[in-house]
Amino acid sequence: MTEPLLRIENLHKTFGKLEVLKGIDMTMERGDVTSIIGSSGSGKTTLLRCINLLEDYQDGVVAIDGDQIGYRTQNGRRVRRPERQIAAQRAMTGMAFQHFNLFPHLTASRNIMLGLVKVRKMPAAEAKEIAAHWLTRVGLGDRGDAYPGQLSGGQQQRVAIARAVAMAPKLMLFDEVTSALDPELVNEVLNVITDLARDGMTMLLVTHEMKFAHDVSSKVVFMHQGRIAEAGPPAEVLRNPKSARLAEFLKGAKF
Amino acid sequence: MDYNFNFAAVWRDFDLLLSGLALGLALAMVSIAIGCVIGLLAAFGMISRRRLLRTVSSVYVTTIRNTPILIIILFTFFALPQLGVRLGKIESFVLSLSVYAGAYLTEVFRAGLVALPPGLREAGLSIGLTEFQAKRYVTIPVMWRNVLPSLSNNFISLFKDTSLAAAIAVPELTFYARKINVETFRVIETWMVASLMYVITCYVLAEILRRVEHRLAIPR
């Protein structure tokens, strides 16, 4: 049996006494587009942040391409990997954030170049070309010299996505990337993601855009109170919810 | 009042005053540079997860900020040699001023660091930067630009504090002014000229630094 791209087993995460992830199991194959839906506090974002170790997890396994993220097992004990290894593992995934989190002191182009030069050790000229390529890809080929503060929210989010995908990650994580945007700017960002999905990029998205989840995903996961309550193909999960909770959650959603 | 101003005596030694002014500026520059390094380290100490680092940093900041700077200067110059640490006048003064500046800059940098959105560091980590690289290329440069105005104020204030070096006979502007005063008895003229030199220098410094801040500001 070949190892899936992403394998999560029995993942537990607590904040102090509060258990936010209560045993998550899921896998993703290469090219999968999985959307996580659920009400706030259900653990969606935390799950995403455990995958690139922006949050520690207390128990279970997160593995990308067979590599356990953040920890290894030594004499039956869980040991946190050294900082350098963790940084290298983080570079296997790319993340786009709700609030973009662009580096405000760098131009759009330099935002993309930073990781290429410092992490991938690429010469600046090559990194610049890649930055230009991805900026064009997200429709901002002419804004490479603009600073984040000079761009609209939608443009900033597109640069942030370009910054993440330019690193050629194995898996892209999208954390409610349209939630902080004005309604008229949402589509430009969703179009970029749809375009990447068509390209075969493996993506895990936390989203409140039900129509988008329905149209783009190969799988939809519904989380409730720190557990996966339902999962399956979008048509099945979104159109024929099995549980009353999901039906309630989907009430009024259009797709 | 029937006083005849006579600046001749002051003009005769004006080059001494100028050399004193230059030394004062140099002392302030070296001290703020060292102070920035101390301040940055102590600021990270203040927000560290390790209690020991937090305690050390906060004891340093509290002690230095609650000690008059003249006492720090005199202690370093007179007491340290008794403890076996021998420094020249200038080195001793630079050490005092750096340690003093460091304590104030710690607070400036700490405030600058905690004011940054946490997402900035996380974005750095998410592209595979190590914690150190995220600090070096992301959080410190952004914080730095945000605190530049406070840094400028601190620098001007430090420059004025260099006049205290006269207390340990470092030949800066105040030292020479006192010397000319004693030698010529032109009290009013001497201190008038010295004061004006401080005022003009501070004013010009403020203007220059304002322009630097403007040029380095993050465009929006």
Short mmCIF file of C-alpha atoms in Angstrom, two decimals:
data_model
loop_
_atom_site.label_atom_id
_atom_site.label_comp_id
_atom_site.label_asym_id
_atom_site.label_seq_id
_atom_site.Cartn_x
_atom_site.Cartn_y
_atom_site.Cartn_z
CA MET A 1 0.00 0.00 0.00
CA THR A 2 1.45 3.38 -0.92
CA GLU A 3 1.63 6.07 1.69
CA PRO A 4 -0.98 8.81 1.24
CA LEU A 5 0.30 12.38 0.88
CA LEU A 6 -1.28 13.40 4.16
CA ARG A 7 -2.06 10.96 6.92
CA ILE A 8 -3.59 12.08 10.19
CA GLU A 9 -4.24 9.50 12.88
CA ASN A 10 -5.94 9.96 16.20
CA LEU A 11 -4.88 13.62 16.42
CA HIS A 12 -5.48 15.21 19.81
CA LYS A 13 -4.91 18.86 20.64
CA THR A 14 -5.62 20.66 23.87
CA PHE A 15 -5.33 24.29 24.88
CA GLY A 16 -4.81 23.99 28.62
CA LYS A 17 -7.82 21.99 29.82
CA LEU A 18 -9.83 22.59 26.66
CA GLU A 19 -9.65 19.72 24.19
CA VAL A 20 -10.17 21.17 20.71
CA LEU A 21 -9.29 18.14 18.59
CA LYS A 22 -10.60 14.87 19.97
CA GLY A 23 -9.09 12.24 17.74
CA ILE A 24 -9.01 13.22 14.08
CA ASP A 25 -8.37 10.62 11.38
CA MET A 26 -8.07 11.60 7.76
CA THR A 27 -5.97 11.01 4.67
CA MET A 28 -5.40 12.91 1.44
CA GLU A 29 -3.98 11.61 -1.82
CA ARG A 30 -1.98 13.69 -4.28
CA GLY A 31 -4.23 16.03 -6.23
CA ASP A 32 -7.06 15.88 -3.68
CA VAL A 33 -8.91 19.07 -2.85
CA THR A 34 -10.53 18.73 0.56
CA SER A 35 -12.71 21.40 2.14
CA ILE A 36 -13.28 21.49 5.87
CA ILE A 37 -16.54 23.07 6.93
CA GLY A 38 -18.11 23.54 10.33
CA SER A 39 -19.15 26.23 12.77
CA SER A 40 -16.61 28.36 14.57
CA GLY A 41 -14.95 26.59 17.46
CA SER A 42 -15.29 23.21 15.78
CA GLY A 43 -11.50 22.92 15.45
CA LYS A 44 -11.11 23.48 11.67
CA THR A 45 -8.40 26.11 11.84
CA THR A 46 -6.59 24.32 14.67
CA LEU A 47 -6.48 21.15 12.57
CA LEU A 48 -4.91 23.09 9.71
CA ARG A 49 -2.38 24.72 12.04
CA CYS A 50 -1.36 21.35 13.50
CA ILE A 51 -0.46 20.15 10.01
CA ASN A 52 2.30 22.76 9.66
CA LEU A 53 3.00 22.79 13.38
CA LEU A 54 1.99 26.38 14.04
CA GLU A 55 0.22 24.53 16.87
CA ASP A 56 1.74 21.65 18.80
CA TYR A 57 -0.37 18.54 19.14
CA GLN A 58 -0.43 16.34 22.20
CA ASP A 59 -1.16 12.94 20.73
CA GLY A 60 -1.51 11.17 17.44
CA VAL A 61 0.31 11.41 14.14
CA VAL A 62 0.45 13.95 11.33
CA ALA A 63 2.53 12.64 8.45
CA ILE A 64 3.27 14.11 5.05
CA ASP A 65 4.70 11.68 2.54
CA GLY A 66 5.37 9.33 5.43
CA ASP A 67 7.35 11.89 7.48
CA GLN A 68 5.87 12.53 10.89
CA ILE A 69 5.56 16.28 11.29
CA GLY A 70 7.20 17.84 14.33
CA TYR A 71 7.83 14.68 16.31
CA ARG A 72 9.53 11.34 16.04
CA THR A 73 9.22 8.28 18.17
CA GLN A 74 12.31 7.31 20.13
CA ASN A 75 12.26 4.29 22.45
CA GLY A 76 8.48 4.43 22.36
CA ARG A 77 8.45 8.10 23.44
CA ARG A 78 7.34 11.10 21.45
CA VAL A 79 10.26 13.49 20.96
CA ARG A 80 9.97 16.92 19.38
CA ARG A 81 12.23 17.29 16.40
CA PRO A 82 14.95 19.95 16.41
CA GLU A 83 13.98 23.41 15.19
CA ARG A 84 15.82 23.10 11.85
CA GLN A 85 14.02 19.90 10.93
CA ILE A 86 10.70 21.42 11.86
CA ALA A 87 11.42 24.43 9.64
CA ALA A 88 12.29 22.11 6.76
CA GLN A 89 9.09 20.12 7.34
CA ARG A 90 7.02 23.29 7.41
CA ALA A 91 8.35 24.12 3.96
CA MET A 92 6.63 20.95 2.65
CA THR A 93 3.33 22.73 3.15
CA GLY A 94 2.29 26.21 2.11
CA MET A 95 -0.26 28.25 4.01
CA ALA A 96 -2.53 31.13 3.11
CA PHE A 97 -3.99 32.94 6.11
CA GLN A 98 -7.27 34.69 6.80
CA HIS A 99 -5.47 38.00 7.30
CA PHE A 100 -2.92 37.49 4.47
CA ASN A 101 0.07 38.18 6.76
CA LEU A 102 2.24 39.59 4.01
CA PHE A 103 5.57 41.03 5.10
CA PRO A 104 4.70 44.76 5.07
CA HIS A 105 8.29 45.98 4.63
CA LEU A 106 8.87 44.01 1.43
CA THR A 107 7.43 44.50 -2.05
CA ALA A 108 5.06 41.88 -3.45
CA SER A 109 7.92 40.40 -5.43
CA ARG A 110 10.26 40.29 -2.42
CA ASN A 111 7.56 38.70 -0.28
CA ILE A 112 7.66 35.77 -2.68
CA MET A 113 11.45 35.78 -3.04
CA LEU A 114 12.26 35.63 0.68
CA GLY A 115 11.49 31.93 1.15
CA LEU A 116 13.02 30.96 -2.18
CA VAL A 117 16.30 32.68 -1.32
CA LYS A 118 16.56 31.93 2.40
CA VAL A 119 14.92 28.49 2.57
CA ARG A 120 15.40 27.02 -0.91
CA LYS A 121 18.83 28.76 -1.20
CA MET A 122 18.03 29.94 -4.71
CA PRO A 123 20.04 32.75 -6.38
CA ALA A 124 18.15 36.06 -6.23
CA ALA A 125 17.82 36.33 -10.02
CA GLU A 126 16.13 32.94 -10.28
CA ALA A 127 13.88 33.69 -7.31
CA LYS A 128 12.87 36.96 -8.96
CA GLU A 129 11.84 35.14 -12.11
CA ILE A 130 9.75 32.67 -10.15
CA ALA A 131 8.16 35.55 -8.24
CA ALA A 132 7.32 37.28 -11.53
CA HIS A 133 5.87 34.03 -12.90
CA TRP A 134 3.57 33.52 -9.92
CA LEU A 135 2.55 37.16 -9.73
CA THR A 136 1.47 36.92 -13.37
CA ARG A 137 -0.32 33.68 -12.59
CA VAL A 138 -2.43 35.40 -9.90
CA GLY A 139 -3.08 38.36 -12.20
CA LEU A 140 -0.65 40.81 -10.57
CA GLY A 141 2.24 40.71 -13.03
CA ASP A 142 2.48 44.50 -12.99
CA ARG A 143 2.36 44.94 -9.18
CA GLY A 144 5.61 43.25 -8.21
CA ASP A 145 7.10 46.50 -6.91
CA ALA A 146 4.07 47.46 -4.84
CA TYR A 147 4.17 47.15 -1.07
CA PRO A 148 1.37 45.23 0.67
CA GLY A 149 -0.04 48.48 2.09
CA GLN A 150 -0.51 49.74 -1.44
CA LEU A 151 -2.63 46.75 -2.52
CA SER A 152 -6.30 45.95 -1.97
CA GLY A 153 -7.27 43.07 0.32
CA GLY A 154 -7.96 40.77 -2.61
CA GLN A 155 -4.65 41.64 -4.22
CA GLN A 156 -2.80 41.08 -0.95
CA GLN A 157 -4.40 37.66 -0.57
CA ARG A 158 -3.42 36.73 -4.11
CA VAL A 159 0.20 37.74 -3.40
CA ALA A 160 0.07 35.69 -0.18
CA ILE A 161 -1.13 32.65 -2.13
CA ALA A 162 1.59 33.22 -4.72
CA ARG A 163 4.16 33.46 -1.91
CA ALA A 164 3.08 30.07 -0.59
CA VAL A 165 2.75 28.17 -3.90
CA ALA A 166 6.02 29.57 -5.27
CA MET A 167 7.77 27.40 -2.67
CA ALA A 168 6.38 24.37 -4.53
CA PRO A 169 4.80 22.82 -1.45
CA LYS A 170 3.42 19.29 -1.52
CA LEU A 171 0.26 20.46 0.17
CA MET A 172 -1.40 23.89 0.28
CA LEU A 173 -3.37 24.90 3.35
CA PHE A 174 -5.97 27.65 3.02
CA ASP A 175 -7.32 29.07 6.27
CA GLU A 176 -10.57 30.98 5.61
CA VAL A 177 -8.77 33.01 2.99
CA THR A 178 -11.83 34.99 1.92
CA SER A 179 -13.34 35.71 5.36
CA ALA A 180 -11.56 39.05 5.81
CA LEU A 181 -12.34 40.30 2.31
CA ASP A 182 -15.03 42.66 1.09
CA PRO A 183 -17.65 40.66 -0.81
CA GLU A 184 -16.66 42.08 -4.20
CA LEU A 185 -13.07 40.88 -3.70
CA VAL A 186 -13.92 37.28 -2.79
CA ASN A 187 -14.20 35.95 -6.33
CA GLU A 188 -10.81 37.09 -7.54
CA VAL A 189 -9.24 35.02 -4.76
CA LEU A 190 -11.48 31.99 -5.28
CA ASN A 191 -10.65 32.06 -9.00
CA VAL A 192 -6.94 31.81 -8.19
CA ILE A 193 -7.58 28.80 -5.95
CA THR A 194 -9.79 27.13 -8.55
CA ASP A 195 -7.05 27.65 -11.10
CA LEU A 196 -4.49 25.97 -8.80
CA ALA A 197 -6.87 23.06 -8.18
CA ARG A 198 -7.18 22.52 -11.93
CA ASP A 199 -3.40 22.35 -12.03
CA GLY A 200 -3.48 19.34 -9.75
CA MET A 201 -2.25 21.02 -6.57
CA THR A 202 -3.17 19.14 -3.40
CA MET A 203 -5.17 21.50 -1.22
CA LEU A 204 -6.80 21.48 2.17
CA LEU A 205 -9.14 24.39 2.74
CA VAL A 206 -11.07 25.70 5.68
CA THR A 207 -13.90 27.66 4.17
CA HIS A 208 -17.31 29.18 4.70
CA GLU A 209 -17.93 29.44 0.94
CA MET A 210 -20.27 26.47 0.49
CA LYS A 211 -20.73 26.90 -3.22
CA PHE A 212 -16.98 27.03 -3.69
CA ALA A 213 -16.51 23.91 -1.53
CA HIS A 214 -19.18 22.16 -3.57
CA ASP A 215 -17.71 23.11 -6.96
CA VAL A 216 -13.99 22.74 -6.34
CA SER A 217 -13.48 20.00 -3.74
CA SER A 218 -13.10 16.32 -4.28
CA LYS A 219 -14.08 15.76 -0.66
CA VAL A 220 -15.87 17.72 2.04
CA VAL A 221 -15.26 17.20 5.74
CA PHE A 222 -17.73 18.46 8.32
CA MET A 223 -16.22 19.07 11.74
CA HIS A 224 -18.22 19.36 14.91
CA GLN A 225 -16.86 19.85 18.42
CA GLY A 226 -13.36 18.67 17.64
CA ARG A 227 -14.36 15.59 15.66
CA ILE A 228 -15.02 14.77 12.03
CA ALA A 229 -18.76 14.30 11.98
CA GLU A 230 -19.25 13.60 8.28
CA ALA A 231 -16.98 13.28 5.27
CA GLY A 232 -17.39 12.34 1.65
CA PRO A 233 -17.85 13.66 -1.89
CA PRO A 234 -19.28 17.19 -1.88
CA ALA A 235 -22.53 16.27 -3.59
CA GLU A 236 -23.23 13.63 -0.97
CA VAL A 237 -22.18 15.57 2.14
CA LEU A 238 -23.65 18.92 1.13
CA ARG A 239 -26.83 17.74 -0.56
CA ASN A 240 -27.72 14.76 1.62
CA PRO A 241 -26.47 15.48 5.14
CA LYS A 242 -26.86 12.42 7.33
CA SER A 243 -26.93 14.21 10.66
CA ALA A 244 -29.34 16.85 11.91
CA ARG A 245 -26.34 18.96 12.95
CA LEU A 246 -24.96 19.18 9.43
CA ALA A 247 -28.41 19.80 8.01
CA GLU A 248 -28.80 22.64 10.49
CA PHE A 249 -25.35 24.02 9.61
CA LEU A 250 -26.13 23.94 5.89
CA LYS A 251 -29.53 25.60 6.24
CA GLY A 252 -29.63 28.60 3.96
CA ALA A 253 -26.35 27.76 2.22
CA LYS A 254 -26.55 27.99 -1.56
CA PHE A 255 -24.53 25.85 -3.96
CA MET B 1 22.36 95.81 33.60
CA ASP B 2 25.58 97.19 32.36
CA TYR B 3 27.42 94.27 30.84
CA ASN B 4 29.82 94.45 27.93
CA PHE B 5 29.63 91.26 25.90
CA ASN B 6 32.99 90.08 24.71
CA PHE B 7 33.01 86.88 22.71
CA ALA B 8 36.66 87.15 21.65
CA ALA B 9 37.85 84.76 24.34
CA VAL B 10 35.26 82.18 23.29
CA TRP B 11 36.02 82.51 19.59
CA ARG B 12 39.72 82.04 20.27
CA ASP B 13 38.99 78.54 21.59
CA PHE B 14 36.03 77.83 19.35
CA ASP B 15 37.88 74.97 17.67
CA LEU B 16 38.12 73.28 21.08
CA LEU B 17 34.36 73.59 21.50
CA LEU B 18 33.85 72.16 18.02
CA SER B 19 36.13 69.23 18.72
CA GLY B 20 34.22 68.67 21.97
CA LEU B 21 30.94 68.71 20.07
CA ALA B 22 32.28 66.17 17.58
CA LEU B 23 33.41 63.88 20.39
CA GLY B 24 30.00 64.17 22.03
CA LEU B 25 28.28 63.14 18.80
CA ALA B 26 30.67 60.22 18.38
CA LEU B 27 30.06 59.08 21.98
CA ALA B 28 26.30 59.21 21.45
CA MET B 29 26.51 57.28 18.18
CA VAL B 30 28.69 54.51 19.55
CA SER B 31 26.56 54.27 22.68
CA ILE B 32 23.25 54.07 20.83
CA ALA B 33 24.68 51.38 18.55
CA ILE B 34 25.81 49.27 21.51
CA GLY B 35 22.62 50.18 23.37
CA CYS B 36 20.53 48.88 20.45
CA VAL B 37 22.25 45.50 20.62
CA ILE B 38 21.78 45.29 24.41
CA GLY B 39 18.21 46.56 24.12
CA LEU B 40 17.27 44.05 21.44
CA LEU B 41 18.68 41.12 23.42
CA ALA B 42 17.02 42.28 26.63
CA ALA B 43 13.72 42.90 24.80
CA PHE B 44 13.69 39.29 23.59
CA GLY B 45 14.61 38.33 27.15
CA MET B 46 11.58 40.23 28.45
CA ILE B 47 9.17 38.36 26.20
CA SER B 48 10.95 35.02 26.48
CA ARG B 49 9.13 31.94 27.71
CA ARG B 50 12.04 31.23 30.06
CA ARG B 51 11.57 32.76 33.45
CA LEU B 52 15.31 33.20 34.03
CA LEU B 53 15.73 35.35 30.93
CA ARG B 54 12.67 37.40 31.84
CA THR B 55 13.99 37.96 35.35
CA VAL B 56 17.49 38.94 34.24
CA SER B 57 16.16 41.40 31.66
CA SER B 58 13.68 42.97 33.96
CA VAL B 59 16.16 43.36 36.83
CA TYR B 60 18.55 45.10 34.41
CA VAL B 61 15.91 47.46 33.05
CA THR B 62 14.45 48.28 36.45
CA THR B 63 17.83 48.87 38.09
CA ILE B 64 19.28 51.06 35.37
CA ARG B 65 16.15 53.09 34.74
CA ASN B 66 15.87 53.88 38.44
CA THR B 67 19.49 54.97 38.83
CA PRO B 68 20.47 58.55 37.92
CA ILE B 69 22.77 58.47 34.92
CA LEU B 70 25.43 60.54 36.71
CA ILE B 71 25.63 57.83 39.37
CA ILE B 72 26.09 55.18 36.68
CA ILE B 73 28.88 57.23 35.11
CA LEU B 74 30.66 57.82 38.43
CA PHE B 75 30.19 54.22 39.55
CA THR B 76 31.66 52.87 36.32
CA PHE B 77 34.59 55.28 36.41
CA PHE B 78 35.48 55.18 40.10
CA ALA B 79 34.12 51.92 41.49
CA LEU B 80 34.80 49.42 38.70
CA PRO B 81 38.60 49.87 38.92
CA GLN B 82 38.37 48.94 42.61
CA LEU B 83 36.76 45.71 41.43
CA GLY B 84 39.62 45.11 39.03
CA VAL B 85 38.02 46.45 35.83
CA ARG B 86 40.23 49.23 34.50
CA LEU B 87 38.93 51.34 31.63
CA GLY B 88 40.00 54.64 30.11
CA LYS B 89 37.76 57.70 30.60
CA ILE B 90 36.18 57.42 27.20
CA GLU B 91 35.65 53.65 27.33
CA SER B 92 34.22 53.97 30.80
CA PHE B 93 31.78 56.66 29.66
CA VAL B 94 30.74 54.73 26.55
CA LEU B 95 30.07 51.69 28.72
CA SER B 96 27.92 53.76 31.11
CA LEU B 97 25.96 55.44 28.33
CA SER B 98 25.46 52.17 26.41
CA VAL B 99 24.16 50.33 29.44
CA TYR B 100 21.90 53.29 30.22
CA ALA B 101 20.63 53.53 26.62
CA GLY B 102 20.14 49.77 26.50
CA ALA B 103 17.69 49.85 29.40
CA TYR B 104 15.50 52.47 27.75
CA LEU B 105 15.75 50.84 24.33
CA THR B 106 14.73 47.50 25.83
CA GLU B 107 11.35 49.00 26.59
CA VAL B 108 11.13 50.59 23.14
CA PHE B 109 11.92 47.30 21.40
CA ARG B 110 9.74 45.22 23.71
CA ALA B 111 6.76 47.44 23.01
CA GLY B 112 7.58 47.31 19.30
CA LEU B 113 7.73 43.52 19.34
CA VAL B 114 4.53 42.90 21.26
CA ALA B 115 2.68 45.34 18.99
CA LEU B 116 3.45 43.23 15.89
CA PRO B 117 0.61 41.03 14.65
CA PRO B 118 1.43 37.37 15.57
CA GLY B 119 0.58 36.39 12.00
CA LEU B 120 3.81 37.98 10.81
CA ARG B 121 6.03 35.47 12.58
CA GLU B 122 3.70 32.63 11.62
CA ALA B 123 3.81 33.62 7.96
CA GLY B 124 7.61 33.54 8.17
CA LEU B 125 7.57 30.09 9.77
CA SER B 126 5.00 28.82 7.27
CA ILE B 127 7.37 29.37 4.35
CA GLY B 128 10.03 27.37 6.18
CA LEU B 129 12.07 30.07 7.90
CA THR B 130 13.57 29.04 11.24
CA GLU B 131 12.59 31.06 14.33
CA PHE B 132 15.89 32.93 14.03
CA GLN B 133 15.41 33.68 10.33
CA ALA B 134 11.83 34.82 10.97
CA LYS B 135 13.18 37.29 13.52
CA ARG B 136 16.04 38.42 11.34
CA TYR B 137 14.18 38.90 8.08
CA VAL B 138 10.65 39.62 9.22
CA THR B 139 9.83 40.66 12.77
CA ILE B 140 12.92 42.71 13.62
CA PRO B 141 12.94 44.73 10.35
CA VAL B 142 9.23 45.54 10.70
CA MET B 143 9.57 46.40 14.40
CA TRP B 144 12.66 48.48 13.63
CA ARG B 145 10.80 50.70 11.18
CA ASN B 146 7.92 51.09 13.61
CA VAL B 147 10.13 52.23 16.49
CA LEU B 148 12.38 54.60 14.51
CA PRO B 149 10.72 57.75 15.89
CA SER B 150 11.35 56.63 19.50
CA LEU B 151 14.86 55.67 18.55
CA SER B 152 15.49 59.19 17.20
CA ASN B 153 14.22 60.75 20.41
CA ASN B 154 16.44 58.46 22.43
CA PHE B 155 19.44 59.37 20.33
CA ILE B 156 18.96 63.11 20.78
CA SER B 157 18.45 62.62 24.47
CA LEU B 158 21.65 60.53 24.67
CA PHE B 159 23.57 63.21 22.81
CA LYS B 160 22.54 65.74 25.45
CA ASP B 161 23.54 63.29 28.17
CA THR B 162 27.10 63.25 26.80
CA SER B 163 27.55 66.59 28.58
CA LEU B 164 27.72 64.55 31.80
CA ALA B 165 31.01 63.07 30.58
CA ALA B 166 32.59 66.34 31.74
CA ALA B 167 32.20 64.95 35.27
CA ILE B 168 34.95 62.44 34.56
CA ALA B 169 37.02 64.85 32.42
CA VAL B 170 36.12 63.45 29.02
CA PRO B 171 37.01 66.34 26.69
CA GLU B 172 33.63 66.98 25.12
CA LEU B 173 31.77 70.26 24.65
CA THR B 174 30.75 70.88 28.27
CA PHE B 175 34.24 70.02 29.49
CA TYR B 176 35.81 72.62 27.18
CA ALA B 177 33.17 75.20 27.97
CA ARG B 178 33.99 74.84 31.65
CA LYS B 179 37.68 75.11 30.87
CA ILE B 180 37.21 78.32 28.84
CA ASN B 181 34.95 79.69 31.55
CA VAL B 182 37.55 79.11 34.23
CA GLU B 183 40.41 80.48 32.16
CA THR B 184 38.71 83.62 30.82
CA PHE B 185 35.93 84.41 33.31
CA ARG B 186 33.67 85.12 30.32
CA VAL B 187 30.90 83.17 32.08
CA ILE B 188 27.86 84.40 30.20
CA GLU B 189 29.46 84.29 26.75
CA THR B 190 30.94 80.82 27.22
CA TRP B 191 27.76 79.14 28.44
CA MET B 192 25.64 81.03 25.92
CA VAL B 193 27.76 79.74 23.05
CA ALA B 194 27.88 76.20 24.45
CA SER B 195 24.10 76.14 24.97
CA LEU B 196 23.48 77.42 21.48
CA MET B 197 25.76 74.75 20.06
CA TYR B 198 23.69 72.06 21.81
CA VAL B 199 20.41 73.60 20.67
CA ILE B 200 21.46 73.92 17.04
CA THR B 201 22.98 70.43 16.92
CA CYS B 202 19.86 68.84 18.44
CA TYR B 203 17.63 70.75 16.05
CA VAL B 204 19.65 69.70 13.01
CA LEU B 205 19.80 66.10 14.27
CA ALA B 206 16.03 66.02 14.70
CA GLU B 207 15.55 67.28 11.15
CA ILE B 208 17.96 64.73 9.69
CA LEU B 209 16.41 61.87 11.64
CA ARG B 210 12.91 62.95 10.62
CA ARG B 211 13.96 62.65 6.99
CA VAL B 212 15.57 59.27 7.59
CA GLU B 213 12.38 58.05 9.25
CA HIS B 214 10.37 59.27 6.31
CA ARG B 215 12.60 57.48 3.82
CA LEU B 216 12.61 54.22 5.75
CA ALA B 217 8.90 54.21 6.57
CA ILE B 218 6.93 51.24 5.26
CA PRO B 219 5.06 52.52 2.18
CA ARG B 220 1.28 52.41 2.34
#
